[in-house]
Coordinates of C-alpha atoms in Angstrom, one line a residue:
X1 CA 51.4 43.8 55.7
X2 CA 51.3 44.4 59.5
X3 CA 51.3 48.1 60.2
X4 CA 53.9 47.6 63.2
X5 CA 56.4 46.0 60.8
X6 CA 55.8 48.6 58.0
X7 CA 56.4 51.5 60.4
X8 CA 59.5 49.9 62.1
X9 CA 61.4 48.7 59.1
X10 CA 62.1 50.3 55.8
X11 CA 61.1 48.7 52.4
X12 CA 64.6 47.4 51.7
X13 CA 64.6 45.5 55.0
X14 CA 61.3 43.9 54.2
X15 CA 62.9 42.0 51.3
X16 CA 65.1 40.6 53.9
X17 CA 62.0 39.5 55.9
X18 CA 60.7 37.8 52.8
X19 CA 64.0 36.0 52.0
X20 CA 64.1 34.7 55.7
X21 CA 60.6 33.4 55.4
X22 CA 61.5 31.4 52.3
X23 CA 64.4 29.9 54.1
X24 CA 62.3 29.1 57.3
X25 CA 62.2 25.3 58.2
X26 CA 58.5 25.0 57.2
X27 CA 59.2 26.6 53.9
X28 CA 62.1 24.2 53.0
X29 CA 60.5 22.7 50.0
X30 CA 60.4 26.3 48.4
X31 CA 64.1 25.9 47.8
X32 CA 64.5 25.6 43.9
X33 CA 66.9 22.7 44.0
X34 CA 64.3 20.5 46.0
X35 CA 61.1 18.9 44.9
X36 CA 58.2 20.4 46.7
X37 CA 57.2 17.0 47.8
X38 CA 60.5 16.4 49.5
X39 CA 59.9 15.0 53.1
X40 CA 61.6 17.1 55.6
X41 CA 61.7 16.8 59.4
X42 CA 62.8 19.5 61.7
X43 CA 64.3 19.2 65.2
X44 CA 63.2 21.1 68.2
X45 CA 66.7 21.3 69.5
X46 CA 69.4 23.7 69.0
X47 CA 73.2 23.9 69.4
X48 CA 75.9 25.7 71.3
X49 CA 79.6 25.4 71.3
X50 CA 81.0 25.1 74.8
X51 CA 84.7 25.7 75.5
X52 CA 86.5 23.3 77.9
X53 CA 87.2 24.9 81.4
X54 CA 90.1 22.8 82.6
X55 CA 92.8 20.4 81.4
X56 CA 92.8 17.7 84.0
X57 CA 95.6 15.4 82.6
X58 CA 98.0 14.9 79.9
X59 CA 100.4 12.2 78.8
X60 CA 103.3 12.1 76.5
X61 CA 104.5 14.9 74.3
X62 CA 101.7 17.5 74.5
X63 CA 102.4 21.3 73.8
X64 CA 100.1 24.2 74.6
X65 CA 97.0 22.1 75.7
X66 CA 96.0 25.2 77.6
X67 CA 95.2 26.8 74.2
X68 CA 92.1 24.6 74.0
X69 CA 90.7 26.5 76.9
X70 CA 90.3 29.6 74.7
X71 CA 87.2 30.4 72.7
X72 CA 87.6 29.5 69.0
X73 CA 85.6 30.6 65.9
X74 CA 85.1 27.1 64.3
X75 CA 87.3 27.9 61.3
X76 CA 90.4 26.2 60.2
X77 CA 93.2 28.6 59.2
X78 CA 96.5 28.5 57.4
X79 CA 98.0 31.2 59.5
X80 CA 101.1 29.9 61.6
X81 CA 99.7 29.9 65.1
X82 CA 100.9 28.2 68.3
X83 CA 98.2 25.3 68.4
X84 CA 97.9 22.5 70.8
X85 CA 100.2 19.8 69.5
X86 CA 100.3 16.0 70.2
X87 CA 103.2 14.2 69.0
X88 CA 103.8 10.5 69.2
X89 CA 107.3 9.2 68.8
X90 CA 107.7 5.5 68.2
X91 CA 105.3 3.9 70.6
X92 CA 105.2 6.8 73.2
X93 CA 101.7 8.2 72.6
X94 CA 100.2 11.5 73.7
X95 CA 96.8 12.0 75.2
X96 CA 94.8 14.7 77.0
X97 CA 91.6 14.8 79.3
X98 CA 89.4 17.8 79.4
X99 CA 86.6 19.0 81.7
X100 CA 83.7 21.0 80.3
X101 CA 82.5 22.0 83.7
X102 CA 78.9 20.7 83.5
X103 CA 77.2 17.5 82.3
X104 CA 75.7 18.0 78.8
X105 CA 74.2 16.3 75.8
X106 CA 75.8 16.3 72.4
X107 CA 79.3 15.7 71.0
X108 CA 82.5 17.4 69.9
X109 CA 83.7 19.8 67.3
X110 CA 87.4 19.5 66.5
X111 CA 89.3 22.0 64.3
X112 CA 92.8 20.9 63.1
X113 CA 95.8 22.9 61.9
X114 CA 98.7 22.1 59.6
X115 CA 100.9 19.2 60.7
X116 CA 103.5 17.0 59.3
X117 CA 102.4 14.5 56.8
X118 CA 99.4 16.4 55.7
X119 CA 97.0 13.3 56.0
X120 CA 94.2 12.4 58.3
X121 CA 95.4 11.1 61.7
X122 CA 93.8 8.5 63.8
X123 CA 92.5 9.4 67.3
X124 CA 90.4 7.7 70.1
X125 CA 87.7 9.6 71.8
X126 CA 86.4 8.7 75.2
X127 CA 83.4 10.6 76.7
X128 CA 82.7 10.3 80.4
X129 CA 80.0 11.5 82.9
X130 CA 82.7 11.1 85.5
X131 CA 86.3 11.8 84.9
X132 CA 87.2 8.2 85.7
X133 CA 84.7 7.0 83.0
X134 CA 86.5 9.0 80.4
X135 CA 89.6 7.2 81.3
X136 CA 88.1 3.7 81.2
X137 CA 88.2 1.0 78.7
X138 CA 85.1 -1.0 77.3
X139 CA 85.2 -4.1 79.6
X140 CA 83.2 -6.3 81.6
X141 CA 84.8 -5.5 84.8
X142 CA 83.7 -1.9 85.4
X143 CA 81.0 -2.1 82.8
X144 CA 82.1 0.7 80.6
X145 CA 79.9 0.3 77.4
X146 CA 78.8 1.8 74.2
X147 CA 75.1 0.9 75.0
X148 CA 72.6 3.4 73.3
X149 CA 75.3 6.0 72.6
X150 CA 78.9 5.7 71.4
X151 CA 81.2 7.1 74.1
X152 CA 84.4 5.2 73.2
X153 CA 85.6 4.9 69.5
X154 CA 88.4 5.5 67.0
X155 CA 88.1 8.0 64.1
X156 CA 90.1 9.9 61.6
X157 CA 90.7 13.7 61.9
X158 CA 91.3 15.6 58.8
X159 CA 94.4 17.7 58.0
X160 CA 93.5 21.4 58.2
X161 CA 89.8 20.9 58.6
X162 CA 86.9 20.3 60.9
X163 CA 85.1 17.2 62.2
X164 CA 82.1 16.8 64.4
X165 CA 81.6 13.6 66.3
X166 CA 79.7 12.2 69.2
X167 CA 76.0 12.0 70.5
X168 CA 75.9 11.2 74.2
X169 CA 75.8 12.5 77.7
X170 CA 79.2 13.7 79.0
X171 CA 81.2 16.2 80.8
X172 CA 84.7 14.9 80.4
X173 CA 86.5 14.0 77.1
X174 CA 89.9 12.1 76.6
X175 CA 91.7 12.2 73.3
X176 CA 94.4 9.8 72.4
X177 CA 96.8 10.2 69.3
X178 CA 97.0 6.6 68.2
X179 CA 99.6 6.0 65.4
X180 CA 103.3 5.7 65.9
X181 CA 105.4 8.7 64.7
X182 CA 102.5 11.0 64.2
X183 CA 101.7 14.6 64.9
X184 CA 98.3 16.3 65.4
X185 CA 97.7 20.0 65.8
X186 CA 94.4 21.1 67.3
X187 CA 93.3 24.6 66.8
X188 CA 90.1 24.2 68.8
X189 CA 88.0 21.5 70.7
X190 CA 84.5 22.5 71.7
X191 CA 81.6 20.6 73.0
X192 CA 78.5 20.7 70.9
X193 CA 75.7 21.0 73.4
X194 CA 72.3 19.9 71.9
X195 CA 69.3 21.1 73.8
X196 CA 65.9 22.8 73.8
X197 CA 66.3 26.5 74.0
X198 CA 63.5 27.1 76.3
X199 CA 63.3 29.6 79.4
X200 CA 63.3 28.7 83.0
X201 CA 60.0 30.2 83.9
X202 CA 59.6 28.6 87.3
X203 CA 62.0 29.5 90.0
X204 CA 63.0 28.7 93.7
X205 CA 65.2 30.7 96.0
X206 CA 65.5 30.4 99.6
X207 CA 67.7 31.0 102.8
X208 CA 69.3 27.5 102.1
X209 CA 71.8 27.7 99.2
X210 CA 71.9 23.9 99.1
X211 CA 68.2 23.6 98.6
X212 CA 68.5 26.3 95.8
X213 CA 71.2 24.4 94.1
X214 CA 69.3 21.1 94.3
X215 CA 66.2 22.7 92.9
X216 CA 68.2 24.0 89.9
X217 CA 70.1 20.7 89.4
X218 CA 66.8 18.8 89.2
X219 CA 65.6 21.3 86.7
X220 CA 68.8 21.2 84.6
X221 CA 68.8 17.3 84.6
X222 CA 65.3 17.2 83.0
X223 CA 66.1 20.1 80.7
X224 CA 69.0 18.0 79.2
X225 CA 66.6 15.1 78.7
X226 CA 64.0 17.3 76.8
X227 CA 65.3 16.3 73.3
X228 CA 62.9 15.5 70.4
X229 CA 61.1 13.3 72.8
X230 CA 61.4 13.2 76.6
X231 CA 64.2 10.8 77.6
X232 CA 65.2 9.3 81.0
X233 CA 69.0 9.6 80.6
X234 CA 71.2 11.4 78.0
X235 CA 73.9 8.7 78.1
X236 CA 71.5 5.7 78.6
X237 CA 68.9 4.8 78.0
X238 CA 67.7 7.8 75.8
X239 CA 64.2 6.3 75.5
X240 CA 60.7 7.2 76.4
X241 CA 60.1 5.3 79.6
X242 CA 56.6 6.3 80.7
X243 CA 57.2 5.6 84.5
X244 CA 60.5 7.4 84.4
X245 CA 58.6 10.4 82.9
X246 CA 56.3 11.1 85.9
X247 CA 59.0 13.0 87.9
X248 CA 60.1 14.7 84.8
X249 CA 56.6 16.0 83.8
X250 CA 56.1 17.3 87.4
X251 CA 59.4 19.1 86.9
X252 CA 58.6 20.5 83.6
X253 CA 55.2 21.9 84.9
X254 CA 57.0 23.5 87.7
X255 CA 59.9 24.9 85.8
X256 CA 59.1 25.2 82.1
X257 CA 55.4 25.3 81.9
X258 CA 53.8 23.8 78.7
X259 CA 56.2 22.0 76.4
X260 CA 55.2 19.9 73.5
X261 CA 57.6 17.1 74.4
X262 CA 55.2 16.0 77.1
X263 CA 52.1 15.2 74.7
X264 CA 54.5 14.1 72.0
X265 CA 56.1 11.4 74.2
X266 CA 52.7 10.3 75.8
X267 CA 51.3 9.9 72.3
X268 CA 54.5 7.9 71.2
X269 CA 54.0 5.4 74.1
X270 CA 50.2 5.0 73.4
X271 CA 50.7 4.6 69.6
X272 CA 53.3 1.8 69.9
X273 CA 51.4 0.1 72.6
X274 CA 48.2 -1.6 71.3
X275 CA 46.0 -2.7 74.1
X276 CA 46.0 -5.0 76.0
X277 CA 49.8 -4.5 76.1
X278 CA 51.5 -2.4 78.7
X279 CA 53.8 0.4 77.9
X280 CA 57.4 -0.4 77.9
X281 CA 56.1 -4.0 78.8
X282 CA 55.7 -3.0 82.5
X283 CA 52.3 -3.3 84.2
X284 CA 52.8 -0.1 86.3
X285 CA 54.1 2.0 83.4
X286 CA 50.6 2.4 81.7
X287 CA 49.4 3.3 85.1
X288 CA 52.0 6.2 85.0
X289 CA 50.5 7.2 81.7
X290 CA 47.1 7.7 83.3
X291 CA 48.6 9.6 86.2
X292 CA 50.6 11.8 83.9
X293 CA 47.5 12.5 81.7
X294 CA 45.7 13.9 84.9
X295 CA 48.7 16.0 86.1
X296 CA 49.1 17.4 82.6
X297 CA 45.5 18.3 82.3
X298 CA 45.5 20.0 85.7
X299 CA 48.3 22.1 84.6
X300 CA 47.4 22.9 80.9
X301 CA 43.5 22.5 81.0
X302 CA 43.9 21.3 77.4
X303 CA 40.6 19.4 77.0
X304 CA 41.1 19.1 73.2
X305 CA 44.2 17.1 73.9
X306 CA 42.6 15.0 76.5
X307 CA 39.7 14.1 74.1
X308 CA 42.2 12.6 71.8
X309 CA 43.0 10.0 74.6
X310 CA 39.3 9.2 75.4
X311 CA 39.0 5.8 73.6
X312 CA 42.3 4.4 74.5
X313 CA 41.9 5.7 78.1
X314 CA 38.7 4.0 78.6
X315 CA 39.8 0.7 77.2
X316 CA 43.0 0.7 79.4
X317 CA 41.0 1.5 82.5
X318 CA 38.6 -1.3 81.7
X319 CA 41.5 -3.6 81.2
X320 CA 43.0 -2.7 84.7
X321 CA 39.6 -3.2 86.3
X322 CA 39.2 -6.5 84.8
X323 CA 42.5 -7.6 86.7
X324 CA 40.9 -7.4 90.1
X325 CA 40.1 -10.8 91.5
X326 CA 37.3 -11.9 93.7
X327 CA 39.5 -11.3 96.7
X328 CA 39.7 -7.5 95.7
X329 CA 43.4 -8.0 94.8
X330 CA 45.4 -6.9 91.7
X331 CA 46.4 -10.0 89.6
X332 CA 48.5 -8.7 86.9
X333 CA 50.5 -11.5 85.5
X334 CA 50.5 -10.6 81.9
X335 CA 53.3 -7.9 82.1
X336 CA 56.4 -7.1 84.1
X337 CA 55.6 -6.5 87.7
X338 CA 57.8 -3.7 88.5
X339 CA 58.1 -0.5 90.8
X340 CA 61.6 0.4 90.7
X341 CA 64.9 -1.5 90.7
X342 CA 65.8 -1.6 94.4
X343 CA 62.2 -3.2 95.2
X344 CA 62.4 -5.5 92.2
X345 CA 63.3 -8.6 94.3
X346 CA 60.7 -8.1 96.9
X347 CA 57.4 -9.7 95.6
X348 CA 55.6 -8.5 98.7
X349 CA 56.5 -5.0 98.1
X350 CA 55.6 -5.1 94.5
X351 CA 52.2 -6.5 95.2
X352 CA 51.5 -3.9 97.8
X353 CA 52.7 -1.2 95.5
X354 CA 50.8 -2.4 92.4
X355 CA 47.5 -2.5 94.7
X356 CA 48.2 1.1 95.7
X357 CA 49.0 2.2 92.1
X358 CA 45.8 0.8 90.8
X359 CA 43.9 2.6 93.3
X360 CA 45.7 5.9 92.3
X361 CA 45.4 5.1 88.5
X362 CA 41.6 4.4 88.7
X363 CA 41.2 7.6 90.8
X364 CA 43.0 9.7 88.1
X365 CA 40.9 7.7 85.5
X366 CA 37.7 8.7 87.2
X367 CA 38.7 12.2 87.2
X368 CA 39.7 12.2 83.6
X369 CA 36.4 10.4 82.7
X370 CA 34.4 13.0 84.4
X371 CA 36.1 15.7 82.4
X372 CA 35.4 13.7 79.2
X373 CA 31.7 13.4 80.3
X374 CA 32.3 9.6 80.3
X375 CA 30.2 8.9 83.5
X376 CA 30.1 5.1 82.9
X377 CA 33.8 4.8 82.9
X378 CA 34.0 7.1 86.0
X379 CA 31.6 4.9 88.0
X380 CA 33.4 1.7 87.0
X381 CA 36.6 3.3 88.4
X382 CA 35.0 4.4 91.7
X383 CA 33.3 1.2 92.1
X384 CA 36.7 -0.7 91.5
X385 CA 38.5 1.5 94.1
X386 CA 36.0 0.7 96.7
X387 CA 36.7 -3.0 96.2
X388 CA 40.5 -2.4 96.2
X389 CA 40.3 -0.5 99.4
X390 CA 39.0 -3.6 101.3
X391 CA 42.3 -5.4 100.7
X392 CA 45.3 -3.5 102.2
X393 CA 48.5 -5.6 101.5
X394 CA 51.5 -5.6 103.9
X395 CA 54.3 -3.6 102.5
X396 CA 56.8 -4.9 105.0
X397 CA 59.7 -2.5 105.3
X398 CA 59.7 -1.3 101.7
X399 CA 59.9 2.4 101.6
X400 CA 58.8 2.4 98.0
X401 CA 55.5 0.4 98.7
X402 CA 54.9 2.3 102.0
X403 CA 55.0 5.7 99.9
X404 CA 52.4 4.3 97.4
X405 CA 50.1 2.9 100.0
X406 CA 50.2 6.4 101.7
X407 CA 49.5 8.2 98.5
X408 CA 46.7 5.9 97.6
X409 CA 45.0 6.3 101.0
X410 CA 45.3 2.5 101.6
X411 CA 47.1 3.3 104.8
X412 CA 47.4 6.4 106.9
X413 CA 50.3 8.6 105.7
X414 CA 51.8 8.9 109.3
X415 CA 51.9 5.1 109.6
X416 CA 53.8 4.9 106.1
X417 CA 56.0 7.7 107.2
X418 CA 57.4 5.5 110.0
X419 CA 58.7 3.1 107.5
X420 CA 59.9 5.8 105.1
X421 CA 61.7 7.6 107.9
X422 CA 63.3 4.5 109.4
X423 CA 67.2 4.9 109.2
X424 CA 67.1 8.2 107.5
X425 CA 67.6 8.3 103.7
X426 CA 69.2 4.8 103.7
X427 CA 67.2 2.6 101.1
X428 CA 66.0 5.6 99.2
X429 CA 66.2 5.5 95.5
X430 CA 66.4 8.4 93.0
X431 CA 63.2 7.4 91.2
X432 CA 61.0 6.5 94.1
X433 CA 62.5 9.0 96.4
X434 CA 60.1 11.5 94.9
X435 CA 57.1 9.4 96.2
X436 CA 58.7 8.9 99.5
X437 CA 58.9 12.8 99.7
X438 CA 55.3 13.2 98.6
X439 CA 54.2 10.7 101.4
X440 CA 56.2 12.6 104.0
X441 CA 54.2 15.6 102.9
X442 CA 51.0 13.9 103.2
X443 CA 52.0 12.9 106.7
X444 CA 52.7 16.6 107.5
X445 CA 56.4 15.8 107.8
X446 CA 57.6 18.6 105.8
X447 CA 60.8 19.3 107.6
X448 CA 61.6 15.7 107.4
X449 CA 61.1 16.0 103.5
X450 CA 63.4 19.1 103.3
X451 CA 66.2 17.2 105.4
X452 CA 65.8 14.1 103.3
X453 CA 66.4 16.3 100.2
X454 CA 69.4 17.6 101.9
X455 CA 70.8 14.4 103.0
X456 CA 70.2 12.3 100.0
X457 CA 70.2 14.5 96.8
X458 CA 72.5 17.0 98.4
X459 CA 75.2 14.3 98.8
X460 CA 75.3 13.7 95.0
X461 CA 76.3 17.4 94.7
X462 CA 79.0 17.0 97.5
X463 CA 80.4 14.2 95.2
X464 CA 80.8 16.6 92.3
X465 CA 77.4 16.0 90.5
X466 CA 76.1 18.7 88.2
X467 CA 73.0 16.4 87.4
X468 CA 71.3 13.8 89.3
X469 CA 71.9 10.2 88.9
X470 CA 70.0 7.0 87.9
X471 CA 71.1 5.3 91.2
X472 CA 72.6 6.4 94.4
X473 CA 73.0 5.0 97.8
X474 CA 74.3 7.0 100.9
X475 CA 76.2 3.8 101.8
X476 CA 78.6 4.7 98.8
X477 CA 79.8 7.9 100.4
X478 CA 82.6 6.6 102.9
X479 CA 85.9 7.0 101.2
X480 CA 84.4 7.9 97.8
X481 CA 86.4 10.1 95.5
X482 CA 84.4 13.0 93.7
X483 CA 83.4 12.2 90.2
X484 CA 85.0 15.4 88.9
X485 CA 88.6 14.3 90.0
X486 CA 90.9 11.6 88.9
X487 CA 90.6 8.9 91.7
X488 CA 93.4 9.5 94.2
X489 CA 95.3 6.5 95.6
X490 CA 93.3 5.0 98.4
X491 CA 90.0 6.4 97.3
X492 CA 87.0 4.6 95.8
X493 CA 85.8 5.2 92.3
X494 CA 82.2 5.1 93.1
X495 CA 81.1 5.3 89.5
X496 CA 83.1 2.1 88.8
X497 CA 82.4 0.1 92.0
X498 CA 78.7 0.6 92.7
X499 CA 75.3 0.2 91.1
X500 CA 73.2 -2.8 90.4
X501 CA 70.7 -4.4 88.1
X502 CA 70.9 -2.6 84.6
X503 CA 73.2 0.2 85.9
X504 CA 76.4 -1.5 87.3
X505 CA 79.5 0.4 87.2
X506 CA 80.2 3.0 84.5
X507 CA 76.9 2.0 82.9
X508 CA 75.1 3.9 85.5
X509 CA 73.6 7.2 84.1
X510 CA 74.7 10.2 85.9
X511 CA 72.0 12.5 84.2
X512 CA 68.6 10.8 84.7
X513 CA 65.4 12.7 84.7
X514 CA 63.6 10.3 87.2
X515 CA 65.9 11.7 89.9
X516 CA 64.4 15.3 89.8
X517 CA 61.7 14.8 92.3
X518 CA 63.0 17.6 94.8
X519 CA 62.4 20.2 92.2
X520 CA 58.7 19.9 91.9
X521 CA 58.3 19.0 95.6
X522 CA 60.1 22.1 96.9
X523 CA 57.8 24.2 94.5
X524 CA 54.6 22.5 95.6
X525 CA 55.3 22.2 99.4
X526 CA 57.9 24.9 100.4
X527 CA 56.6 27.5 98.1
X528 CA 53.2 25.8 98.7
X529 CA 51.8 25.8 95.1
X530 CA 49.0 23.4 94.7
X531 CA 47.0 23.3 91.3
X532 CA 43.3 22.9 92.4
X533 CA 41.4 23.2 88.9
X534 CA 42.3 22.3 85.4
X535 CA 44.5 24.8 83.5
X536 CA 45.8 26.5 86.9
X537 CA 42.5 28.4 87.0
X538 CA 42.6 27.9 90.9
X539 CA 45.9 27.7 92.8
X540 CA 46.2 27.3 96.6
X541 CA 49.2 28.7 98.4
X542 CA 50.2 27.0 101.6
X543 CA 53.9 27.3 102.5
X544 CA 55.9 25.0 104.6
X545 CA 59.3 26.6 105.4
X546 CA 60.6 24.2 108.0
X547 CA 63.7 25.8 109.3
X548 CA 64.1 28.3 106.3
X549 CA 63.7 32.0 107.0
X550 CA 62.4 32.8 103.7
X551 CA 61.5 31.2 100.4
X552 CA 60.4 32.8 97.2
X553 CA 59.9 31.9 93.5
X554 CA 57.6 31.8 90.5
X555 CA 55.2 29.2 89.0
X556 CA 54.3 29.1 85.3
X557 CA 50.6 28.8 84.4
X558 CA 49.0 29.0 81.0
X559 CA 48.2 32.6 81.6
X560 CA 51.4 33.8 82.9
X561 CA 53.5 33.7 86.1
X562 CA 52.5 33.4 89.7
X563 CA 55.0 35.3 91.9
X564 CA 55.3 34.0 95.6
X565 CA 57.4 35.2 98.6
X566 CA 57.2 33.9 102.2
X567 CA 59.1 35.6 105.0
X568 CA 59.3 34.1 108.6
X569 CA 58.7 37.2 110.9
X570 CA 59.7 37.4 114.5
X571 CA 57.5 35.0 116.6
X572 CA 57.5 32.5 113.7
X573 CA 54.5 33.9 111.7
X574 CA 54.9 33.6 108.0
X575 CA 54.3 36.7 105.8
X576 CA 53.2 35.8 102.3
X577 CA 53.0 38.0 99.2
X578 CA 51.5 36.4 96.0
X579 CA 50.6 37.9 92.7
X580 CA 49.5 36.4 89.4
X581 CA 47.5 36.6 86.3
X582 CA 43.8 37.8 86.7
X583 CA 42.7 34.3 85.0
X584 CA 44.1 32.5 88.1
X585 CA 42.2 32.4 91.3
X586 CA 44.7 32.3 94.2
X587 CA 43.6 30.9 97.5
X588 CA 45.7 31.3 100.6

C-alpha cells in the first residue's frame, strides 16, 4: 500500500478504493455477471448536460417554454409541477426553437411529465448549426441533409420518462409535436455535450480582444473534433481526413500538447491505406501524413512512435520519388489530384501545388529518415528535392499554390506574398488560409498576417459563429443575416444560399477543424514560439507584435509549460519575459 494513501485515508475508506478499482473501465471483466473474456471498448469522451440559454421561437399552443431554460436533474417526477406544455388541437401543431449558446457535439436528453393519454407521443427533432438550418426541411434546394449524422428525424417520447437522442454537431434545436389532438409535457430538455475532458494548456492573450477570441474559437473548434479519433467536422464529415488534420494537429500542439488522438488517427489512416494507395484516395493527403509525422515528432520527441512508422514511411517516400519524371516534374495520375476545393478546377494551380508539396514532403521525409538512422532514404529524398527545384511551375493567381511554392522554397516568399495579398482576403479558403498565413510570415509580412486573420476569420465571428466553418467567402457578407438569428425579411440566409462543391447550402459544416489555422499561427508568430529540436528541447522565441501593445501566453511542452510575455515599450522596443522547464533550452 502506498504510504501517502495509508496516511491520508482511514481503513474503511480504503475499501471504497478497492471497490472503485474493481469497477474501473479496465476492470470491467471482473464484474461477476460478465465472462472474463467479454470484449469491452471504452471511449475517451465524456458527457456534460447543457441547459438551453434562449427560447428563439414558438408556434401554436405552447405554455411555460421558459421553464426549459432552468437547470434540471434528469429525473422524471410524478409531482404536479408547471411544466412546458405543447398542445395540438386538430391540425394546429405546437413547436419551439431553442438556442444552446455555443456549437457543440452530441445530442439531447428529454425528460417528460404526466400528460393526457398516458402514451408515447410523436415528435420531430431538427438540429442546426445555424438557427435557419434548425428550421429547414430535408430537400434538394437548400441542401439540408442527414448525411453522416441524423439531424432531422421523427421519434416517440415516453410518458413520464426520459429519452436520449441525437449524435451530431449543433447549437439550435427545433421540436415539433406531430399528432393531432395531442399533449406533451416536457420537464427538461438538455443538450448532451460529448467531448474529451482535456485542459487548455496553451493560451494567448493580447491587446486585441478580437484576436484573443479568434485564437480561442480555433482551439474550441478543434476540441470539439477530438472525439475517439480526430474528425474534420462534427456534423459532417466526422471522418479522419489526413489533409484536414494538419491545421488541427498544429492547433493541438499549441493548445493541448500531447493527445493520443493524433497518433491514433495517423495510424488508422496508415493501416487502412496499403501502399501504393493514397490516404483518402488523394495524392496530397499521404504527403500531409508525412508532414504531420515530422511536426508531431518535433513536438513530442517520441522516437519510439516514429520507429513504428519506419517501414511504411520509407516505402511511401520511395513511391513519391518514383513519380518524378525526366523533366523533374511530379506526375501523379494514380490518385485524386487535390489541394483544396476552391482550387480544384485549376489544373495549373494543382500542378504547382503538388510540385511544391512534394518538395515539402521529401524534406520532412529526409528529416524523419535521419532521425531513424535511415541514411539511404534520406539521401534519396534530398537528391529528389534537388531535381524538383530545377522545375518551378507557374501558380498563376492561385493563392493556394503561391503559398505552397513559398513554403517549399521554390519561389521567394515575398514574390508569392504579392499573389496572396492581392485583393486582401478575397479568394481565401478556411483550410488553405493557414498556409497563406504561413507564407506571409515567411515573407516577413507579420502585420499582413494579423490583419488577414482579423478580416477573414474575424468576419465569421461577426456573423454569429462560435466555431470556424468549412467554407467562407467574404463576398457573402453584404446583406447577410447572422447565423444565430432567424433570418429577417430582406436579409440573406448565407448558410442556405452559399457554399459549393461538397458543402452547398446547409450541408456546409460550421465547425470544421481545418479552419483553425490562426490559433497555431498566433502562437508561433505573435508569441514567437518556434520548436527547434525534437521534443521541444530547444525553443526559439521571436515575437512579432504588429500593432499590438502586448501579447502573452503559454505553450505546452512534454516537460511543462513555457510562459511568455511581450510588452511594447515607449520607443517601440519589445520587452520579453520568458520562463520554462529546465529541460527546455530557450533561445531569444
